Short mmCIF file of C-alpha atoms in Angstrom, two decimals:
data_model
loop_
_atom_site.label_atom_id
_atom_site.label_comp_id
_atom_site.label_asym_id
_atom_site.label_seq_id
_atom_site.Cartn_x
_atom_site.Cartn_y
_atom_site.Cartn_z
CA UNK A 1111 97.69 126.93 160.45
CA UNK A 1112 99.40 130.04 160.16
CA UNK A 1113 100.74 131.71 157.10
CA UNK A 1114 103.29 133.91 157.10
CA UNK A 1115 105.55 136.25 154.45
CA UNK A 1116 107.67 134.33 152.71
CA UNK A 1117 105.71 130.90 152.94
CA UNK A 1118 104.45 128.90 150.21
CA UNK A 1119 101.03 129.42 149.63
CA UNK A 1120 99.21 125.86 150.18
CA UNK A 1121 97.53 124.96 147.00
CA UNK A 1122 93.91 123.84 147.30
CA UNK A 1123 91.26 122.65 145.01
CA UNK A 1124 87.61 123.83 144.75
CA UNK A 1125 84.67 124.68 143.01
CA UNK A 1126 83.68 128.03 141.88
CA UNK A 1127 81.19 129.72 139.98
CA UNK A 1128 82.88 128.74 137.13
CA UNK A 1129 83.58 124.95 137.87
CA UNK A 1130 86.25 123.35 139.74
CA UNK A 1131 89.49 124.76 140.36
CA UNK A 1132 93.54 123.90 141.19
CA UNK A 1133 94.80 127.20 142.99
CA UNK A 1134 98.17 127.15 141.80
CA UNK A 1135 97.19 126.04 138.28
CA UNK A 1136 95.04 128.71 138.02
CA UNK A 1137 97.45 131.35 139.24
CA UNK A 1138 100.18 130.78 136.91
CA UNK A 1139 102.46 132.54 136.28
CA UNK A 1140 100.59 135.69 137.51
CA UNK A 1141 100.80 137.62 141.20
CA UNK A 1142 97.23 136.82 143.01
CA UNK A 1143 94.91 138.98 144.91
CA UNK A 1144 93.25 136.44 147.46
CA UNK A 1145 90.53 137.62 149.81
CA UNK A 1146 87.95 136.43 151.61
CA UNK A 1147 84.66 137.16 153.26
CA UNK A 1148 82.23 136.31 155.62
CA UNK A 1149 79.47 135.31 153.90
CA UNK A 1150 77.05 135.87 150.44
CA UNK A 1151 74.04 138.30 150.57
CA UNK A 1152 75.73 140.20 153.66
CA UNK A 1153 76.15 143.94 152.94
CA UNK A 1154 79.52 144.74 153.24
CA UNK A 1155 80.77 141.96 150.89
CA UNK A 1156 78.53 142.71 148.38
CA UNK A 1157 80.53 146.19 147.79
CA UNK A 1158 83.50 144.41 148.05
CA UNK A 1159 82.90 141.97 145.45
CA UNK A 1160 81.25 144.84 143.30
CA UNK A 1161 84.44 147.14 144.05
CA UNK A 1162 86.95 144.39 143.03
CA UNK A 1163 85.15 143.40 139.73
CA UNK A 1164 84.68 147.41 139.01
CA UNK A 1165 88.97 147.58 139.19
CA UNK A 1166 89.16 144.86 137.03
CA UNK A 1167 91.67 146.81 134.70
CA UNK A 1168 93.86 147.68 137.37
CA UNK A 1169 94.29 144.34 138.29
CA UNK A 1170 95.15 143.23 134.71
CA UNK A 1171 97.37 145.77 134.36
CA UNK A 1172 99.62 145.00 137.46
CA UNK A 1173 98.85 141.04 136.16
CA UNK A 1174 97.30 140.19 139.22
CA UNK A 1175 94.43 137.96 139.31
CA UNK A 1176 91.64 138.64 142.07
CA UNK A 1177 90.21 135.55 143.88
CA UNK A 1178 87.30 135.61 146.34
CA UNK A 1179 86.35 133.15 148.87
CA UNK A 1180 83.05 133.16 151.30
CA UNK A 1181 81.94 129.82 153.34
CA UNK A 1182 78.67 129.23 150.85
CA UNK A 1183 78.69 127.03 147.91
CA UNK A 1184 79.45 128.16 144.51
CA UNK A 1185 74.99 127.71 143.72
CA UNK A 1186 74.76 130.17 146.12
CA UNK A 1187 77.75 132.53 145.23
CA UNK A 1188 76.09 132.41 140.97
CA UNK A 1189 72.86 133.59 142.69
CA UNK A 1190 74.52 136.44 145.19
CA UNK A 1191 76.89 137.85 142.20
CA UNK A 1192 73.27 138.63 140.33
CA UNK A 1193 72.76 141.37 143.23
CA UNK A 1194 76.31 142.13 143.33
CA UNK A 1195 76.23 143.19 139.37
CA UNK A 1196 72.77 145.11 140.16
CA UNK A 1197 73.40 146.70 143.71
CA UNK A 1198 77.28 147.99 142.36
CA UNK A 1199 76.85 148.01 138.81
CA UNK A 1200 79.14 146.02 137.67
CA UNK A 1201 80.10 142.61 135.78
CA UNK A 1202 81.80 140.41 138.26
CA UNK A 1203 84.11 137.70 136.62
CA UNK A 1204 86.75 136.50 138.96
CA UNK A 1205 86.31 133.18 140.47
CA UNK A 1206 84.67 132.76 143.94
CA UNK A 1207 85.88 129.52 146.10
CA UNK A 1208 83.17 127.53 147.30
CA UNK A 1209 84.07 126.81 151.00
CA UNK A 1210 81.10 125.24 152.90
CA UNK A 1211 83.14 122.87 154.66
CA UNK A 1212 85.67 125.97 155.72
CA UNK A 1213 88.66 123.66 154.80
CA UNK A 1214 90.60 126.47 152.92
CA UNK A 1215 89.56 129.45 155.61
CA UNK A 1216 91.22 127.17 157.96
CA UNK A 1217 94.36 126.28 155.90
CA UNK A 1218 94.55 130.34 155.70
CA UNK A 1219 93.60 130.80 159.15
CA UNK A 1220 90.53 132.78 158.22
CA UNK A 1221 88.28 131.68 161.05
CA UNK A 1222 89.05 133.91 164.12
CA UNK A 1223 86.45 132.39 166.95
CA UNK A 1224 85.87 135.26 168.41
CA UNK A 1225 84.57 136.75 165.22
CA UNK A 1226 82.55 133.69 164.27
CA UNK A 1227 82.67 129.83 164.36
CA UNK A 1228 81.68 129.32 161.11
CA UNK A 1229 82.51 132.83 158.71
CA UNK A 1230 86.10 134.00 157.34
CA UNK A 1231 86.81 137.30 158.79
CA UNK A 1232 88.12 139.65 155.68
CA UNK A 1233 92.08 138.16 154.96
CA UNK A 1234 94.32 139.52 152.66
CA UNK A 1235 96.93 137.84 150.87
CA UNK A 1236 99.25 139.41 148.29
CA UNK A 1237 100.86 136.01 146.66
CA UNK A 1238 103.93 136.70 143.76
CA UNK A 1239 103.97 134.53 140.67
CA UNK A 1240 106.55 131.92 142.84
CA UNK A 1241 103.59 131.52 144.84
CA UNK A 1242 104.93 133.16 148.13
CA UNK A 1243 103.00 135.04 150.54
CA UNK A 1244 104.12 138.73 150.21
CA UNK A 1245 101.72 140.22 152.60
CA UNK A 1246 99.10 139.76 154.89
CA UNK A 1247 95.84 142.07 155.77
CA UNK A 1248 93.29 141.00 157.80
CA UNK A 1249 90.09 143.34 158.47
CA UNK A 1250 87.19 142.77 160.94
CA UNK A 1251 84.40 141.76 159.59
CA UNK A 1252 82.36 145.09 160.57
CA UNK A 1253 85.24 147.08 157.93
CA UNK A 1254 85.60 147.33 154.35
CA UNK A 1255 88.85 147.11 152.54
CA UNK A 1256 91.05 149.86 151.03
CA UNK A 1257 91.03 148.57 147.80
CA UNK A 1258 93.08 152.20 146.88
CA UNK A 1259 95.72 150.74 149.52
CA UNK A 1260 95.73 146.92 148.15
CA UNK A 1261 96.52 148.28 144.92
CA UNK A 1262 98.93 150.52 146.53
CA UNK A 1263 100.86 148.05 148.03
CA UNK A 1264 100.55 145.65 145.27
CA UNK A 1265 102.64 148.48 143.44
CA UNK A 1266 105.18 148.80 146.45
CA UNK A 1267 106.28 145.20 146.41
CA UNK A 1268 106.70 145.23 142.17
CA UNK A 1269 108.58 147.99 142.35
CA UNK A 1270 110.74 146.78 145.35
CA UNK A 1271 111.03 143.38 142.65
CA UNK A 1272 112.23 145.19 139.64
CA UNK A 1273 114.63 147.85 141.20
CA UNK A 1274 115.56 146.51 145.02
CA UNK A 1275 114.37 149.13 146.50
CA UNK A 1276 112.18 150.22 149.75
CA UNK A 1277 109.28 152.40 149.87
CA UNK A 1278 108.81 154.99 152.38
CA UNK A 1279 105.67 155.62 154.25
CA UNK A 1280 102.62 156.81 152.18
CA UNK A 1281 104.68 155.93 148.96
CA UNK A 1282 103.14 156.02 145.96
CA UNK A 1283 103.78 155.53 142.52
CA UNK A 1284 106.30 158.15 141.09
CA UNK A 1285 107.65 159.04 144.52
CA UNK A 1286 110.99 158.91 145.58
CA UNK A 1287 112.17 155.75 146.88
CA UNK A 1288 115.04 154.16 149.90
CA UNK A 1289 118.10 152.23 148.90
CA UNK A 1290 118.14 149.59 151.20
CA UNK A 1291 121.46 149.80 153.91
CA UNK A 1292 122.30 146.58 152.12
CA UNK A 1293 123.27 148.00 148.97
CA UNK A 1294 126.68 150.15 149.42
CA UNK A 1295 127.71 153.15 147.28
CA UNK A 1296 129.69 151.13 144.73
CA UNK A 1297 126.35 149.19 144.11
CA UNK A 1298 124.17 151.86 144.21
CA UNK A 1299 126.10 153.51 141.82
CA UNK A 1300 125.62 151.09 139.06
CA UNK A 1301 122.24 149.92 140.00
CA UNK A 1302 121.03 153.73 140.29
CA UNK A 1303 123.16 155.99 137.98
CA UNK A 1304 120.78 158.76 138.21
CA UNK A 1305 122.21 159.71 141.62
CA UNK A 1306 120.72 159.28 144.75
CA UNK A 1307 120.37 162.13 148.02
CA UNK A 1308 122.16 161.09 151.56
CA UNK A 1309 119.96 162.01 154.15
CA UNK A 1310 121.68 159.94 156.74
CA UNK A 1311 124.27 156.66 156.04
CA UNK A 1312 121.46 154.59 156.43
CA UNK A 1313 119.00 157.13 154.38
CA UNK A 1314 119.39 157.39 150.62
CA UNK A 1315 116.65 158.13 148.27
CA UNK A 1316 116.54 158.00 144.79
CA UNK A 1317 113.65 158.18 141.89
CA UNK A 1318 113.07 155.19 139.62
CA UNK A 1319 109.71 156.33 137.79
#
């Protein structure tokens, strides 16, 4: 199956490290960091896990919810987070999907043969509170994330929500920001009354920070 943006996130249910779990129950009413990886006690994955748990705060603060997935059973993802919490000194909380079977890495089309038969290459999938897709990343599993980039764009597409706006390249929050073509003058003028600067017709930035 293949997911794109826009598309209703399939809902799934699973056991974690915690117990069982509905995906869209659990997400609520709360955007969703969902990622997955290729396996427990691999190297890689292990600072991935440690990193995600470590930004724990940032997450909360956007209200997004990180979820992990490898293609072990939740017995063996309890015993791997014990060396995750030593080797990146951290306390990892966020659920973990049990996925032995691989029935959720292939309803999100994380199994990429060439990479391996059996292990979810590293997906990314940015999912709003209406449980839509609103972006896809999707890593090799010989890379580790940007986790200053997930966050990054996690802040791009709330932004873009709240004002209906564009971000340039490199954007970042506090930096200046397009009004989309879409939105004319007389629009722009009421949605942005602190002015805006024409570079082109099609080129207007403004600030909303």
């Amino acid at each position: 199956m293949t997911l794109h943006i826009g598309d209703l996130a399939p809902d799934f249910q699973t056991e974690t490290q915690h117990g069982p779990i509905s995906f869209h129950d659990w997400a609520g009413d709360s955007w969703v960091f969902f990622f997955s990886h290729p396996a427990d006690f691999t190297p890689v994955c292990t600072t991935e896990m440690g990193r995600t748990a470590q930004l724990a705060g940032e997450f909360a603060a956007r209200n997004v919810k990180p979820l992990g997935l490898s293609t072990d059973s939740a017995d063996e993802h309890r015993k791997w987070i014990e060396d995750v919490n030593d080797t990146q000194n951290t306390d990892l909380q966020f659920p973990i999907l049990a996925d032995a079977d691989l029935s959720i890495a292939r309803l999100y089309d994380m199994i990429h043969p060439e990479q391996s038969e059996t292990a979810a290459v590293r997906s990314v999938f940015i999912i709003d509170p209406d449980k839509k897709i609103r972006l896809t990343m999707t890593y090799p599993m010989s890379v580790g994330r940007n986790f200053a980039e997930i966050l990054r764009v996690i802040d791009a597409l709330q932004t873009s929500d709240k004002f209906r706006i564009a971000t340039p390249a490199d954007w970042e929050v506090g930096k200046d920001v397009i009004i989309p073509p879409s939105i004319n003058d007389d629009e722009a003028a009421t949605l942005f009354p602190q002015g805006w600067t024409t570079l082109r017709p099609y080129l207007r930035t403004t600030n909303v920070a």
